[in-house]
Amino acid sequence: MKILVVEDEKGLAESIVDYLTKEGFICEVANTFWQADEKVSLYQYDCTIVDLTLPDGEGFGIIQTLKKIAATTGIIIISARNTLEDKIKGLEIGSDDYMTKPFHLSELNARVKSLIRRRNFGGNNDMAWREIRVQLQARKVFVGEKETLLSRKEYDLLLYFLSNIDVALTKESIAEHLWGDHMDSADSLDMVYSHIKNLRRKILEKGGKDYIQSIYGIGYKFAAS
Amino acid sequence: MKLLEKTSRIYLMVSLVIYLAVGIAFYWIIKYMIYDEVETRLKVEMQDFESFIRSHDTWNNNSYFVENKIEVMPVTGEYSHTVIFKDTLIQNRYDEGISPFRQLTFYTIIGGVPHRVAIRKSMIESYKLIEAISAAMVTFLGLLMISMFLFQRRLSGKLWKPFYDTLTRIKEFDLTKKEKLQLPQSEVTEFSELDDVLKKMADKMQHDYTSLKEFTENASHEIQTPLALINARVEQFIQSKDLSENHTYWIEEIYHASRRMSRLNQGLLLLAKIENQQFTDTEDLDLVDLLKSKLSDFEDILTHKQIEVKMDLRSRFDINMSPSLADILLNNILSNAIRHNYLNGQLFLESDENYLKISNTGSELSTDPERLFERFKKESSGAESVGLGLAIVKQICDNYWLEIEYTYHETIHSIIIRQEMKELAG
C-alpha cells in the first residue's frame, strides 16, 4: 500500500511517515505543491494525505489534478483551517475525508485504513485479528465462533483498536474518535474508561483473551501481550 | 421624515408666513394711501367751506352740496376746535343700503352761532378698490407660492438625486464581498467629496477586513501546525517500549498542555471570526429543532452521568443565522450544562415563541452570573476548560440580536435566549 504525504512542515511529515511506515505502508513525502503535483502525475498511490496550505500553492489544486487524471487514490485533507466552507469545498472537489490540525496520528491511521478498505473492497472484506473477527458490512463482531453484541460506540472503539494494533492510544484520541473533537471535556474521558471496561468484559465473556492493556497516565494499547 | 419632505415642509411654512406678512403689509399700505387721499380731499373741502362761510357768514344746505355729504348742526355749550376724522356708516338715500363713509368733523361759527360741520365722502369705491387689489394680490401671491414650492421640490429632488444614489449603493455594499464600492459621479462638489470619502472608507474597511481575515487564517495555520507537530511527536514518543512512569507523567503533561493550547487557539480564532462577522452564510433555522438533534449527540454523556432530561418545548424558535454558528451556540450551552451538572442531575429544556431556556442542576455559583460571559472566566478551575465557551455563546448572540441572560436560583443554573427587537435601521 503506497501513501503520498503532502505536507510542508517537515517534522510533521516525518512523524506521519514514521507512524504509517510502522503500520506497514510505503510512504512518500512531497513538501511543496509542485513536487506533489509531479508525483501524483507520475505514480499511483492508494492514499494521498494533503495539507491545504502549501508554500507554493493550495492543496485543493492537487486534488483537482488527481480528479483530472481520474486517479483511484483515496484523498484525506489535513489542514489547520477549520471553517465549514473549507471542509465543504474539500469534500465537494473530491476528497474523502477532512481532518483538522492538530490531529492524532492514530486517528489518521484509522482513517487511512478505513478509506483504503472502502476503496479496495467496497467495505466488504472482514477484519480479523487472532480470534476476533469483524464483519464490516453487517457491523457484526465474532469472538471465536460466538457473536458478541456490541453497542455502536463499543464497535467503533474495537475498530479503532484493530486499526492500531500494538500502538499506544491516548485517552484523548479515543474520546475524539468516538465523539468528535467538540466533546473535549473531562466527562468524555470517564466515558472512554467505561466503554473500555464494557468492551473488555464482552470479549472476555465470549472466551476471548484480554488484549486491552492500560498504559499508566496515557491511555490504552491493544496488543497480543 | 425624508429630507425632501422636510425641506418642503419648512419651505411651505416659511413662505406661508412671509407671504401672509407681505399680504397684510400691502393691504395696510393701500388702505393708508386711500385714506390719505380721501382725507386730503376732505380737508380741501373743509377749506372751501370755511372760505364760503367767511365771505357769506351763512349756510344754506341747498346752496352748495348735494346728498347728505355735508351736515351742519348748531351746537350749544362747550365745543372744541379739534378736527376729527372717523369712519361712519350712513343709510343710502335711494336703495336703503348702508354705505361706508369717511367723515370730517369740525366746529365753526356761522352767524355768531357755533355749528358742528361734518363733511363726508363715500368710501364705497375705495373699498371696492382695496378688495380688488387684495384679491388680485392673494391670487398672485398664492400662485407664486405654489409654483415656487413645486419648483423648489423638483429642484431639490434633482439636486439630491446623487445623494440618494450614493445612499442606495452604500446600503447594497457588502464588506465581506470582493466587489469595490462603486459610486456615481456627481457635479456637485460636496457630493463628489462625500463619494470620495466614502469610497476611501469602504476601501479601507474592505482592506482591513481582508487583512484581518487573512491574519486569523494565517495565525490559525501558523499556530496549529507546530501544535500538530508537538502532538505527533508526543504520540510517536508514547510508542517507545521503555517508558518509565516518570516519563509517561511528563509526556502526559506536555500532551495535555498542547491540546489545551490548541483548543484555546481555536476558541480565540473562532471568537475573532465571529466578531469579524466572517460567518455570512445565513439560513432560516429552528433552534428548538436543532437543540433536539444536538441533544442526541450528547446522549452517551447524558447516560453516563445519568442526567435526566426534561423537555417543555412548546414552540419553535425561528432565527436567521449561520448554521455553523447555531451549532456552536447550542453545543457550547449544552456541553456547559452537562459539564457543570452532577451525577443523577437534571437538564431542563424549555421554549416558547420568544425564548429558549436551558437549565441544569449544578453546584453553587461563586462568580457573578454576568461575568460568566467574559473571556477566560471559568467557574470551575478544571484544567480541561479554557473559559471561552460562554464568551463565544455571548458573541454569537450579540451578532444576531439575541438577548442572553444567565440566572442562578437554588442550584438551578439557567441560560435564557430571547429575541431582541431588531433595531430598524434607517
Short mmCIF file of C-alpha atoms in Angstrom, two decimals, chain A residues 21 39 42 44 54 62 72 79-80 84 109 119 125 160 172-173 179 195 205 212 223:
data_model
loop_
_atom_site.label_atom_id
_atom_site.label_comp_id
_atom_site.label_asym_id
_atom_site.label_seq_id
_atom_site.Cartn_x
_atom_site.Cartn_y
_atom_site.Cartn_z
CA THR A 21 5.52 3.03 7.91
CA LYS A 39 4.42 12.88 -8.01
CA LEU A 42 3.88 10.14 -12.30
CA GLN A 44 -0.05 5.68 -8.39
CA LEU A 54 1.49 24.84 0.99
CA ILE A 62 -3.51 18.70 -6.11
CA THR A 72 -8.17 5.91 -7.94
CA SER A 79 -5.48 21.31 7.45
CA ALA A 80 -5.34 23.90 10.17
CA LEU A 84 -17.14 24.81 7.27
CA ASN A 109 -4.02 5.86 10.69
CA ARG A 119 -11.84 1.90 -1.79
CA ASN A 125 -13.76 -7.50 3.45
CA TYR A 160 -10.17 1.82 16.29
CA GLU A 172 -7.98 11.88 24.24
CA SER A 173 -7.58 10.33 20.82
CA TRP A 179 -17.41 11.61 19.93
CA HIS A 195 -16.63 1.84 27.31
CA GLU A 205 -17.37 -13.30 28.24
CA ILE A 212 -6.61 -4.24 26.14
CA ALA A 223 -1.81 -5.95 21.88
#
